[in-house]
mmCIF file of C-alpha atoms in Angstrom:
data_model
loop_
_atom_site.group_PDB
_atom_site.id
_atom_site.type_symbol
_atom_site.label_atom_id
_atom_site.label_comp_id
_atom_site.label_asym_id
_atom_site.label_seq_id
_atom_site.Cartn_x
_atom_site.Cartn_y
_atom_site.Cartn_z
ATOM 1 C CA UNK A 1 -37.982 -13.118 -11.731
ATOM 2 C CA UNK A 2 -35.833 -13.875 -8.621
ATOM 3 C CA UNK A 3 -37.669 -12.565 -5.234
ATOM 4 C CA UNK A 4 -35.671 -11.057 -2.261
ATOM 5 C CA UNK A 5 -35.915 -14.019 -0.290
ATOM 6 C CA UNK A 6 -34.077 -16.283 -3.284
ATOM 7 C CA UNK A 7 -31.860 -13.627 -3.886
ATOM 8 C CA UNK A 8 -30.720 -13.545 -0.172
ATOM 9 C CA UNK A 9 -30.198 -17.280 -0.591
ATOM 10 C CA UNK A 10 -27.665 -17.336 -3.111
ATOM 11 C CA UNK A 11 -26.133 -14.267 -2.260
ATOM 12 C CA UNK A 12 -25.097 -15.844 1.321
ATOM 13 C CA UNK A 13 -24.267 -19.146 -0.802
ATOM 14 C CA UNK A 14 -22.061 -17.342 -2.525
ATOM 15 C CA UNK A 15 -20.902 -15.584 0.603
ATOM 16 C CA UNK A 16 -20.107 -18.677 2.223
ATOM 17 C CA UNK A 17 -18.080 -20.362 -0.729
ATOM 18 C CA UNK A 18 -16.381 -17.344 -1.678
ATOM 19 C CA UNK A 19 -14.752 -16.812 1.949
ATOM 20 C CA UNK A 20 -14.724 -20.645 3.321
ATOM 21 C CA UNK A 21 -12.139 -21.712 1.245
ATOM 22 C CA UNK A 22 -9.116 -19.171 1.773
ATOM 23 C CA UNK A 23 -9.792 -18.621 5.164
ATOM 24 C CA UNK A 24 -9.901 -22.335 5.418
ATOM 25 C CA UNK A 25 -6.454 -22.597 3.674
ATOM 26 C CA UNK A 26 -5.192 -19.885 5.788
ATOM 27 C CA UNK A 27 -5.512 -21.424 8.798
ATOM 28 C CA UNK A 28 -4.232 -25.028 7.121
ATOM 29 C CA UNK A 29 -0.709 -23.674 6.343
ATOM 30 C CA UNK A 30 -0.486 -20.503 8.589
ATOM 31 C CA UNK A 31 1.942 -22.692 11.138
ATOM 32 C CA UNK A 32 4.074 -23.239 8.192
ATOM 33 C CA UNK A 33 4.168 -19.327 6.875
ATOM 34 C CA UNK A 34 5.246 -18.294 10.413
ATOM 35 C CA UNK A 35 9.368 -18.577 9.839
ATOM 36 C CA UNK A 36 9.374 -17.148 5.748
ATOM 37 C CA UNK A 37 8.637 -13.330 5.665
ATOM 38 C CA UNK A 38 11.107 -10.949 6.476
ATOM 39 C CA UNK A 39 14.480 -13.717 6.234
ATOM 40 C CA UNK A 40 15.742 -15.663 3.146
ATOM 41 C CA UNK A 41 13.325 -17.960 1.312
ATOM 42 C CA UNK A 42 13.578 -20.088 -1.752
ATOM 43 C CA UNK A 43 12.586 -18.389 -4.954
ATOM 44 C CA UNK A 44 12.575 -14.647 -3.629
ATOM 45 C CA UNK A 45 11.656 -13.929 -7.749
ATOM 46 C CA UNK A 46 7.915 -15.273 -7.036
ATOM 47 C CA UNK A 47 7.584 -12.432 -5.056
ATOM 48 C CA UNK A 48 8.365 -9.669 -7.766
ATOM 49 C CA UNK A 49 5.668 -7.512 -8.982
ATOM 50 C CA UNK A 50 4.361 -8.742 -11.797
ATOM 51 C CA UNK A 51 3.501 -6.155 -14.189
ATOM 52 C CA UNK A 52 4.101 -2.821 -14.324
ATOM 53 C CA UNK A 53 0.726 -1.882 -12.603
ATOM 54 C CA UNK A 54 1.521 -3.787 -9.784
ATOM 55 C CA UNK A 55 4.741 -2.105 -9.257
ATOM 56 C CA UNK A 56 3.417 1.340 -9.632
ATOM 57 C CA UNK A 57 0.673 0.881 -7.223
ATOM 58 C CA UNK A 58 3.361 -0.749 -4.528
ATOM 59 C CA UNK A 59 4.458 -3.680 -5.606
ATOM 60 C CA UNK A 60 1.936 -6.658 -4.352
ATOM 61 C CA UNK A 61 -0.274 -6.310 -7.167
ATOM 62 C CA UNK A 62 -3.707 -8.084 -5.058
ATOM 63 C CA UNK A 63 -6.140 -5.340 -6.690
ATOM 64 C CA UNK A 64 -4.616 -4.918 -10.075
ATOM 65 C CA UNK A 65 -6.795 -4.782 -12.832
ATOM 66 C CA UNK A 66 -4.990 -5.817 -15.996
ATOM 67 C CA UNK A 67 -4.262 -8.953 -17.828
ATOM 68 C CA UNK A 68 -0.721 -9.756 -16.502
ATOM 69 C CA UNK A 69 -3.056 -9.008 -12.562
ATOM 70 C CA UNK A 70 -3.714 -12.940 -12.509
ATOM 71 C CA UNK A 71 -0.016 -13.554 -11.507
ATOM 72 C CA UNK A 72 -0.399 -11.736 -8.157
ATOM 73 C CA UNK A 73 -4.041 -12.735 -7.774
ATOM 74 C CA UNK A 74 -5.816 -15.762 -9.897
ATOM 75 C CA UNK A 75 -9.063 -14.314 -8.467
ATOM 76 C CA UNK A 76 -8.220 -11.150 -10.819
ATOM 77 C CA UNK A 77 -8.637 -13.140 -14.110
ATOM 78 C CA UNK A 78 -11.938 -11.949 -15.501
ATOM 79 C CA UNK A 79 -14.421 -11.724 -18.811
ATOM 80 C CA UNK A 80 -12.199 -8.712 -19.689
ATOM 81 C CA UNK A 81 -9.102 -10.661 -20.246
ATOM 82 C CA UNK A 82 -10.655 -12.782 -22.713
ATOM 83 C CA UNK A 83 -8.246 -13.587 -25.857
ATOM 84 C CA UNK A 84 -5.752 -10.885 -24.249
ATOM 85 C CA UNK A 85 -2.166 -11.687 -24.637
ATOM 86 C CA UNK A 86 0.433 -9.468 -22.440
ATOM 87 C CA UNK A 87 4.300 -9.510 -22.650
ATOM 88 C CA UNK A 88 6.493 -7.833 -20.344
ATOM 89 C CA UNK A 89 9.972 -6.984 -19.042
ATOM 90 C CA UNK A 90 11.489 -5.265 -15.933
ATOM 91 C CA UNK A 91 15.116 -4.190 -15.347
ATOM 92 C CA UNK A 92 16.488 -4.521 -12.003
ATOM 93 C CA UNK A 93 20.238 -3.423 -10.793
ATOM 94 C CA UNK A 94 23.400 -5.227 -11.802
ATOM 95 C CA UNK A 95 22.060 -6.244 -14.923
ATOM 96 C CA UNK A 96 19.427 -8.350 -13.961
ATOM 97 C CA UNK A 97 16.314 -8.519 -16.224
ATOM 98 C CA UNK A 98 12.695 -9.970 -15.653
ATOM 99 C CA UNK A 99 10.389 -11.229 -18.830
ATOM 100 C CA UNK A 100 7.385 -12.286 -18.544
ATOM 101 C CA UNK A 101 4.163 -13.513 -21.099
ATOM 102 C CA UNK A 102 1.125 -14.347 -20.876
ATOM 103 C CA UNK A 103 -2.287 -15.602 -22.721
ATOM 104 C CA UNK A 104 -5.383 -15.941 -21.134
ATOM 105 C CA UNK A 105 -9.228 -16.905 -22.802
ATOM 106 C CA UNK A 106 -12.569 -17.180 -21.927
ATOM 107 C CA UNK A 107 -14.171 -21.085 -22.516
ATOM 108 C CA UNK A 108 -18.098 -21.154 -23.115
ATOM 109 C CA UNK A 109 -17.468 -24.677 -21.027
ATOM 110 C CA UNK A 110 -15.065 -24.043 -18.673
ATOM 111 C CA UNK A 111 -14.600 -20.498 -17.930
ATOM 112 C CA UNK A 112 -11.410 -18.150 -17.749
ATOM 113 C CA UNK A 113 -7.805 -19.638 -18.068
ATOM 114 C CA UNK A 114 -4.688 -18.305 -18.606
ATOM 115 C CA UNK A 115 -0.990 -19.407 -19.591
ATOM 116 C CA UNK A 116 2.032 -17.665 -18.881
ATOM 117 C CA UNK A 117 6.254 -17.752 -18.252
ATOM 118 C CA UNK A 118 8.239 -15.757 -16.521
ATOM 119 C CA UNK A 119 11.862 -15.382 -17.092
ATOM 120 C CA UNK A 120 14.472 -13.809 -14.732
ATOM 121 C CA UNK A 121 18.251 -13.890 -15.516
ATOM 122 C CA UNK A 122 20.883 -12.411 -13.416
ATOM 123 C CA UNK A 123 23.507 -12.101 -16.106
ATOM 124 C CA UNK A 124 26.938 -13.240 -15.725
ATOM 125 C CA UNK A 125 28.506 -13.198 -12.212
ATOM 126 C CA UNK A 126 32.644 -13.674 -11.563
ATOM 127 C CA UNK A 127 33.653 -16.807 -10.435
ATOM 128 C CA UNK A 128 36.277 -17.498 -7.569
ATOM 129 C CA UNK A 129 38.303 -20.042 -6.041
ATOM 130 C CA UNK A 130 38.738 -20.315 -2.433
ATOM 131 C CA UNK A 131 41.887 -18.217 -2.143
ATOM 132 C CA UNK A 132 39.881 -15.285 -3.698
ATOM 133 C CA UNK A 133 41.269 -15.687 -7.266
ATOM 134 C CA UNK A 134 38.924 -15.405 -9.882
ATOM 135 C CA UNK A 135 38.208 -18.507 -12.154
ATOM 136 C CA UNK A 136 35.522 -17.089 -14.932
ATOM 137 C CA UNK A 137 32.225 -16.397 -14.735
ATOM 138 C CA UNK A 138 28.866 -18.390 -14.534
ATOM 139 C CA UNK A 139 25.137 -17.957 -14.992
ATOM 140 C CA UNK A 140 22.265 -17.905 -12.739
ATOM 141 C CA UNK A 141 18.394 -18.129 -13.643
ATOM 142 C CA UNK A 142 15.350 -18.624 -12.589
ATOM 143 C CA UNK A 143 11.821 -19.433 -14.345
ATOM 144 C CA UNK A 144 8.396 -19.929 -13.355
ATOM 145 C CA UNK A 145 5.402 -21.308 -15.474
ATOM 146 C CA UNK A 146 1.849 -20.805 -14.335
ATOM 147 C CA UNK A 147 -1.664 -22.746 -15.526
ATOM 148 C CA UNK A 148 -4.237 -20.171 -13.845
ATOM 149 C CA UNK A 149 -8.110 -20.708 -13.411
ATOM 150 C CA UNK A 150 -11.254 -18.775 -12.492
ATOM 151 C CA UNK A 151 -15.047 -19.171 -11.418
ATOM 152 C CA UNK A 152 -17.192 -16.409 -11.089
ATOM 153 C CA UNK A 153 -19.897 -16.968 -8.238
ATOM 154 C CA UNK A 154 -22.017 -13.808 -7.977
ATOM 155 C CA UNK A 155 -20.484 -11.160 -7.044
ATOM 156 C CA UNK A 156 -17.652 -13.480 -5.945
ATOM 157 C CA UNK A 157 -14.617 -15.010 -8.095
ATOM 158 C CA UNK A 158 -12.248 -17.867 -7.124
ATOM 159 C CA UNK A 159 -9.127 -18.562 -8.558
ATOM 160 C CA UNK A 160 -6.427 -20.644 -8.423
ATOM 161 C CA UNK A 161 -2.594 -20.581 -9.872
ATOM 162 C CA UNK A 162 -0.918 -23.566 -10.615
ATOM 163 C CA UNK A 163 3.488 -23.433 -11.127
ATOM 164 C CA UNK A 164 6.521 -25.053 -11.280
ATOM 165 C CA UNK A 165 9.127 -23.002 -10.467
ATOM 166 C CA UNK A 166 12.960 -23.354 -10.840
ATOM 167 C CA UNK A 167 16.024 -21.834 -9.849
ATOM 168 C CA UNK A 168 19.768 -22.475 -11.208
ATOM 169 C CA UNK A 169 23.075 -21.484 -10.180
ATOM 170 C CA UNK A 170 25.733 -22.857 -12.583
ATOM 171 C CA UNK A 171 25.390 -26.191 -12.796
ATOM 172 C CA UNK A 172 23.032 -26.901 -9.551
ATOM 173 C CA UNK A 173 19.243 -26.318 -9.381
ATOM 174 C CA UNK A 174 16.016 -26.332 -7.263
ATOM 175 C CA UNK A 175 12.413 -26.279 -8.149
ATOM 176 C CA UNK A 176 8.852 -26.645 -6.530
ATOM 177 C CA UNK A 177 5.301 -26.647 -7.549
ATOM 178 C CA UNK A 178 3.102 -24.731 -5.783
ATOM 179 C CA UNK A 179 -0.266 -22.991 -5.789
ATOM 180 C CA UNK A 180 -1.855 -19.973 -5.451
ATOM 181 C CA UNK A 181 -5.626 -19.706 -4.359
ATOM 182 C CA UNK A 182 -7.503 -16.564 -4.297
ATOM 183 C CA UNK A 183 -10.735 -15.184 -4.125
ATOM 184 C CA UNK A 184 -12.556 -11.560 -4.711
ATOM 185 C CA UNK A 185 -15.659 -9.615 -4.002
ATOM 186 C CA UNK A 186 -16.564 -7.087 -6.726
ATOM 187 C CA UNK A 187 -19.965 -4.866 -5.311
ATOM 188 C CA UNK A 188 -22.640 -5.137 -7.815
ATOM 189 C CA UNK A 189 -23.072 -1.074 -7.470
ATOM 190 C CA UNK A 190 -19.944 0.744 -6.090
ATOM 191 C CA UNK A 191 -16.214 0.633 -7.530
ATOM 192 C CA UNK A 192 -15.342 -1.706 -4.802
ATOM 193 C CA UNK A 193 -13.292 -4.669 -4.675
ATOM 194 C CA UNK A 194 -11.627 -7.234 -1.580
ATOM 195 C CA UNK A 195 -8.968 -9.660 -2.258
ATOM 196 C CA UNK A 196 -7.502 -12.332 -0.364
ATOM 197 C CA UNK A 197 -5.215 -14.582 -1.728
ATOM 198 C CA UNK A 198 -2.614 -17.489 -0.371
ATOM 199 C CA UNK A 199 0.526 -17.478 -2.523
ATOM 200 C CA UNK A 200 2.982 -20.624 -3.108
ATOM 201 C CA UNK A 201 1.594 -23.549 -1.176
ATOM 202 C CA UNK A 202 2.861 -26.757 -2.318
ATOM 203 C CA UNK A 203 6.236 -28.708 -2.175
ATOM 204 C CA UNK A 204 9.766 -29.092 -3.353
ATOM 205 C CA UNK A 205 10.938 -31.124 -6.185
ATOM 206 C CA UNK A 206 14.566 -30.852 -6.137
ATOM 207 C CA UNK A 207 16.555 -28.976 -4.283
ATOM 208 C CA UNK A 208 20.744 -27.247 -4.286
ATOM 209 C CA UNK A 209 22.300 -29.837 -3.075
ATOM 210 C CA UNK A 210 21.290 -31.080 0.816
ATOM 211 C CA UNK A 211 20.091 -27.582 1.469
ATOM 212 C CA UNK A 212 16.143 -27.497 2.229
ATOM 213 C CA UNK A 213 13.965 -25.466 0.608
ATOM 214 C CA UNK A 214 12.152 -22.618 2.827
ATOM 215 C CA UNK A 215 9.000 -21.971 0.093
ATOM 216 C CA UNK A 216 7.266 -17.941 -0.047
ATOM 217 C CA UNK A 217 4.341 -19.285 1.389
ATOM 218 C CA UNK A 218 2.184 -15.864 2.335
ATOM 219 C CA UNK A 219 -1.356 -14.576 2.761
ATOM 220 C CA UNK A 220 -2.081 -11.298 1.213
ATOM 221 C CA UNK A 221 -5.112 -9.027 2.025
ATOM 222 C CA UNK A 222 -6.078 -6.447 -0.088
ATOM 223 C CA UNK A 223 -8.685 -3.756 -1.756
ATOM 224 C CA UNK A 224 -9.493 -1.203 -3.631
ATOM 225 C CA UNK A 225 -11.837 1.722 -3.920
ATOM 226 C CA UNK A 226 -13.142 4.615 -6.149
ATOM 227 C CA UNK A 227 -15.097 7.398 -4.808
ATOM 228 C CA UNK A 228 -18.363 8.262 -6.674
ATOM 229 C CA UNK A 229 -18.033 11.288 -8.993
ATOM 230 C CA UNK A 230 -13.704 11.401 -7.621
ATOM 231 C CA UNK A 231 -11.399 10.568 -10.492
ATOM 232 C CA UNK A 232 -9.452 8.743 -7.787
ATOM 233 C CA UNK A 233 -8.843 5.157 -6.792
ATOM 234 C CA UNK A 234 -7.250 3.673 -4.487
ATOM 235 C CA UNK A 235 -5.475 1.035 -3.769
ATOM 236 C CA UNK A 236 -4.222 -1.054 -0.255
ATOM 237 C CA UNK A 237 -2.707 -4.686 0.644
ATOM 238 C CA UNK A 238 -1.592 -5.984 4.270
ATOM 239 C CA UNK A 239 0.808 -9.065 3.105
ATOM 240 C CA UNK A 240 3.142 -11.105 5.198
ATOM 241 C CA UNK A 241 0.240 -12.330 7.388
ATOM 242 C CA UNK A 242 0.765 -15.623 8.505
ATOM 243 C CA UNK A 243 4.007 -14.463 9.265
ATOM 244 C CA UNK A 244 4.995 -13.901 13.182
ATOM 245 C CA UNK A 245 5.145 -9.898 12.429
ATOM 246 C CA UNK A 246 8.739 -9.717 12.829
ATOM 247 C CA UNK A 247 10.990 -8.052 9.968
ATOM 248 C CA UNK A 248 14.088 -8.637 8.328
ATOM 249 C CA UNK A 249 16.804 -6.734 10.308
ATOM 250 C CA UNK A 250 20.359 -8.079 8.609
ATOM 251 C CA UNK A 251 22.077 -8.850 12.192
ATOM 252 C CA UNK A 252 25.864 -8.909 10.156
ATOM 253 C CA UNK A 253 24.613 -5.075 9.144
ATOM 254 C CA UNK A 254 27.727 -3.009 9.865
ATOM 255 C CA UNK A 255 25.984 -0.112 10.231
ATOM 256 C CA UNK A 256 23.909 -1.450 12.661
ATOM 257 C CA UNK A 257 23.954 -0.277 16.131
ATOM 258 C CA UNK A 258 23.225 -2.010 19.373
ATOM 259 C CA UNK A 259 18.843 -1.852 20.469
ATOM 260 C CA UNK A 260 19.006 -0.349 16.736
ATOM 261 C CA UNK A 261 15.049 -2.818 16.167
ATOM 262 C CA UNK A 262 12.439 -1.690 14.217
ATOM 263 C CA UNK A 263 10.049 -0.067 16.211
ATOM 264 C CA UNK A 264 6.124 -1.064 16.440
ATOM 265 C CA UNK A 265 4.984 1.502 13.642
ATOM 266 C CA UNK A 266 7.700 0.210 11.276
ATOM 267 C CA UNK A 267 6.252 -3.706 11.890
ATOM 268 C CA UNK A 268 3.159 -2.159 10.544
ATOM 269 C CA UNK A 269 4.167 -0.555 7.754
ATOM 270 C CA UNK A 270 6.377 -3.003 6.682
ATOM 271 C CA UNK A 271 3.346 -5.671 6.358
ATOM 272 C CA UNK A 272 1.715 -2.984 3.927
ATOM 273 C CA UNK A 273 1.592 -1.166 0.335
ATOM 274 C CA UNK A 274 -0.492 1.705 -0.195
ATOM 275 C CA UNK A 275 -1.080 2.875 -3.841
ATOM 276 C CA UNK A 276 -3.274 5.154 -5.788
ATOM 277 C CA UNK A 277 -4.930 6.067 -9.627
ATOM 278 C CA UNK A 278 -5.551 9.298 -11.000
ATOM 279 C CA UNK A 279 -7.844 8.546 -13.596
ATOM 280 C CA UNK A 280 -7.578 11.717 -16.530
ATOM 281 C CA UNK A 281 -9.450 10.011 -18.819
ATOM 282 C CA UNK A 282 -11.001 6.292 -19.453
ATOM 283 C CA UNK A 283 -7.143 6.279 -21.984
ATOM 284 C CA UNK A 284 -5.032 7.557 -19.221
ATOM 285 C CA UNK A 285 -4.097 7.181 -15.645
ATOM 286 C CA UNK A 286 -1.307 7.951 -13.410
ATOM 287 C CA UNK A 287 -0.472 6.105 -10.604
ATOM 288 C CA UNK A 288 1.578 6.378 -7.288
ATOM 289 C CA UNK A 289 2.604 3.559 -4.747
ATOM 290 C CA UNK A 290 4.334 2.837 -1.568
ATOM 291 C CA UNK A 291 5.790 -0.074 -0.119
ATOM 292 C CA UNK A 292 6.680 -0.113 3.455
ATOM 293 C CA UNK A 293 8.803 -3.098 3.692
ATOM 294 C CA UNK A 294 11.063 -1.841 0.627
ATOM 295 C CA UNK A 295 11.209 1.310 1.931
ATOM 296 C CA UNK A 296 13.020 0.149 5.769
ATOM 297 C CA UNK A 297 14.830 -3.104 4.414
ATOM 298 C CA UNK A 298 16.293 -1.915 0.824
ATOM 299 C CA UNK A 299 17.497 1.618 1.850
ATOM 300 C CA UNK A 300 20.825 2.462 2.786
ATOM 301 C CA UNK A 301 22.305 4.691 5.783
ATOM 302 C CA UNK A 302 22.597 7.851 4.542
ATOM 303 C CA UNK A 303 21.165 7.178 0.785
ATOM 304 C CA UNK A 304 17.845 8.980 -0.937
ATOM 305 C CA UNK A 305 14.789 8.705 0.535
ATOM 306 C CA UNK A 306 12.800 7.151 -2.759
ATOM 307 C CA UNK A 307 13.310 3.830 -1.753
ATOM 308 C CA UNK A 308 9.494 2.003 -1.304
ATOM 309 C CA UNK A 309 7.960 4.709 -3.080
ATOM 310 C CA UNK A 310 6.744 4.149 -6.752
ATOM 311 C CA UNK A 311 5.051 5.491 -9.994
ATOM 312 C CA UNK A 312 3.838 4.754 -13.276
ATOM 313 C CA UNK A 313 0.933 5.568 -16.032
ATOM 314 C CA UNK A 314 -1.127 3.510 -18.178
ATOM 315 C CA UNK A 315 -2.403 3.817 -21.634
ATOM 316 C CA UNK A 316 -4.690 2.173 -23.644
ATOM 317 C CA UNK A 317 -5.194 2.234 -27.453
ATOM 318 C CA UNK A 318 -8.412 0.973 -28.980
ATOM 319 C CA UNK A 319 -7.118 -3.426 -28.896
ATOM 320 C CA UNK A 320 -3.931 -2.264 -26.717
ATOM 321 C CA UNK A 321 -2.663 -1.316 -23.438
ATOM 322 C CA UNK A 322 0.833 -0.045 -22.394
ATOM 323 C CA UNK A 323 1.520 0.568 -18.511
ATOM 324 C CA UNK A 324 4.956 1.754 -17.293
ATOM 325 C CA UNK A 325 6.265 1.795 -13.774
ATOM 326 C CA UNK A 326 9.292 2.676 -11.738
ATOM 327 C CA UNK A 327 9.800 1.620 -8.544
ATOM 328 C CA UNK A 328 12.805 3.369 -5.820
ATOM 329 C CA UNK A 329 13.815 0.193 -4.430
ATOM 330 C CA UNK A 330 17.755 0.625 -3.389
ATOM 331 C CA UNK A 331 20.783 2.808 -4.004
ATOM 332 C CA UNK A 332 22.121 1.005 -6.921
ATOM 333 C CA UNK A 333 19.586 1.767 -9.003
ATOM 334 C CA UNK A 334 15.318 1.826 -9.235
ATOM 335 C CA UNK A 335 13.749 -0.795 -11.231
ATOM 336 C CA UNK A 336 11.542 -0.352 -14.231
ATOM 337 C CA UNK A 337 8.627 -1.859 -15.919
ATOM 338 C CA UNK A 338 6.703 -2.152 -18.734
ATOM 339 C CA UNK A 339 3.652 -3.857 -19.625
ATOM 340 C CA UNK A 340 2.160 -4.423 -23.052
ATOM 341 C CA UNK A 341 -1.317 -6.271 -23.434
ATOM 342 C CA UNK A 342 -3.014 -6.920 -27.312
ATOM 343 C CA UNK A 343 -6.773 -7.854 -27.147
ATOM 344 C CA UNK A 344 -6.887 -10.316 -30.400
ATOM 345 C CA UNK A 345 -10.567 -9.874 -30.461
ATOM 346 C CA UNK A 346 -12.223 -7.147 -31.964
ATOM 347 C CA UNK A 347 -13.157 -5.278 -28.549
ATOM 348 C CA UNK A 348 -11.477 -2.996 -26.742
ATOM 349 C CA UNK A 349 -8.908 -4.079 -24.075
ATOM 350 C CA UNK A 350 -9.942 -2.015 -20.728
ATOM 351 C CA UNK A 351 -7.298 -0.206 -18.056
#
């Protein structure tokens, strides 16, 4: 039997180890985070959603809930995922396509791990000379492989990411390794959950040429609720945090006129993502998302208002789970997703 007083004990044990350690990190490498959201930073592709719940539900992905959710947030990899593996691919304008696959299994020993690679390739892009002739064409890529890990403490559940990421352009490459630490609190009684996670710390290995490397670093906050007896949930992340709060405004814009900033609401909204489930049926759910820095850096002067906004279902099947998503994210085009997860276990996967 465990008494109150015992119970209190761990609990605020648990408390303490399951907040120490990102907050601790996040003030570590905050100084470093101030100059990388909102310009041009090294491997931009780290920072697609991964999975087509994530994009349906905004993009960021901290409160996702499926087997492919570990790639936004390690903290996300749970008992559920056990023996799961998930494959999945996302087309983007001018021919540019994302795959991605994962495994992940529960160890009596060791606990939850997962495996994955993520593919992005941009297709062939002309070639030209300095006079502006064209010479041919060449390819560009990039890749990312990820070793993640998590501990369950209580209501409480670390996790961290390990990658090595790499970019190439032709002939010339850069890569890094980095980590990702994260942590969540799941309430032992209500359909609540808080994330917080700090994405790509760590260092460069090579780099293009003599150019630097400016790495994604970023801390994420997020959560999500359901309502008791509402077949809603829903869904919110603040990201960009240990940024200085400013926004990427292109200054070489040509539509851009003079005091044309963003003004203070914008700042806000452009640090968050605001999504939402409508649950039908324990099979079925619909979802809706918005992304506020999508929607005032990706849209063009008089072009269709869709861009940040998002939407997508999921679908499970007995051992399987399909999720679809569609995200409004420029003029040229919106970008879609799917997501396929196969429990190889006898259970039921869950959505």
């Amino acid at each position: 039997m465990i008494y109150p007083s015992k119970f209190k004990n761990v609990f605020i044990q648990n408390l303490r180890v399951g907040i120490l350690i990102p907050l601790v990190t996040v003030f570590l490498f905050s100084g470093k985070a101030q100059a990388q959201y909102g310009g041009r930073n090294s491997f931009p592709f780290l920072d697609l959603p991964a999975g087509a719940e994530a994009l349906a539900l905004g993009g960021v992905g901290l409160t996702g809930k499926s087997a492919q959710s570990f790639w936004n947030n390690p903290a996300s990899l749970d008992k559920d995922a056990d023996n799961v593996a998930s494959f999945g691919y996302a087309w983007y304008p001018a021919n540019m396509g994302l795959s991605r696959a994962s495994y992940s299994r529960d160890f009596e020993k060791t606990g939850m791990w997962a495996i994955g690679i993520a593919y992005l390739g941009h297709g062939d892009i002309d070639a030209y000379d300095d006079t502006g002739n064209k010479t041919g064409t060449f390819n560009a890529s990039d890749y990312v492989i990820t070793l993640g890990k998590s501990h369950q403490m209580g209501p409480f559940r670390m996790g961290l990411n390990l990658k090595y990421a790499e970019s190439r352009i032709d002939s010339y490459k850069a890569s890094a390794i980095l980590l990702d630490i994260g942590g969540r609190f799941e309430h032992p009684k209500k359909d609540l959950a808080v994330d917080l996670v700090v994405t790509n710390i760590g260092a460069e290995v090579s780099r293009f040429e003599d150019q630097a490397l400016d790495l994604p670093l970023d801390v994420r906050l997020g959560a999500s609720f359901k309502p008791e007896h509402m077949p809603v949930r829903f869904h919110l992340a603040v990201f960009g945090l240990g940024s200085s709060g400013e926004i990427y405004s292109d200054p070489d814009n040509p539509n851009k006129e003079e005091g044309d900033e963003p003004s203070g609401a914008d700042k806000v909204l452009t640090h968050m993502s605001l999504g939402g489930e409508i649950i039908f049926s324990p099979k079925f759910v619909a979802r809706l998302g918005y992304n506020g820095a999508y929607q005032y850096e990706l849209q063009q002067e008089g072009a269709g208002g869709l861009s940040g906004f998002s939407g997508g279902f999921g679908l499970k099947l007995k051992r399987f789970r399909f999720d679809y998503a569609m995200g409004g994210k420029h003029a040229s085009g919106a970008a879609h997703q799917i997501s396929l997860s196969v429990n190889l276990s006898k259970t039921e996967i869950s959505l």
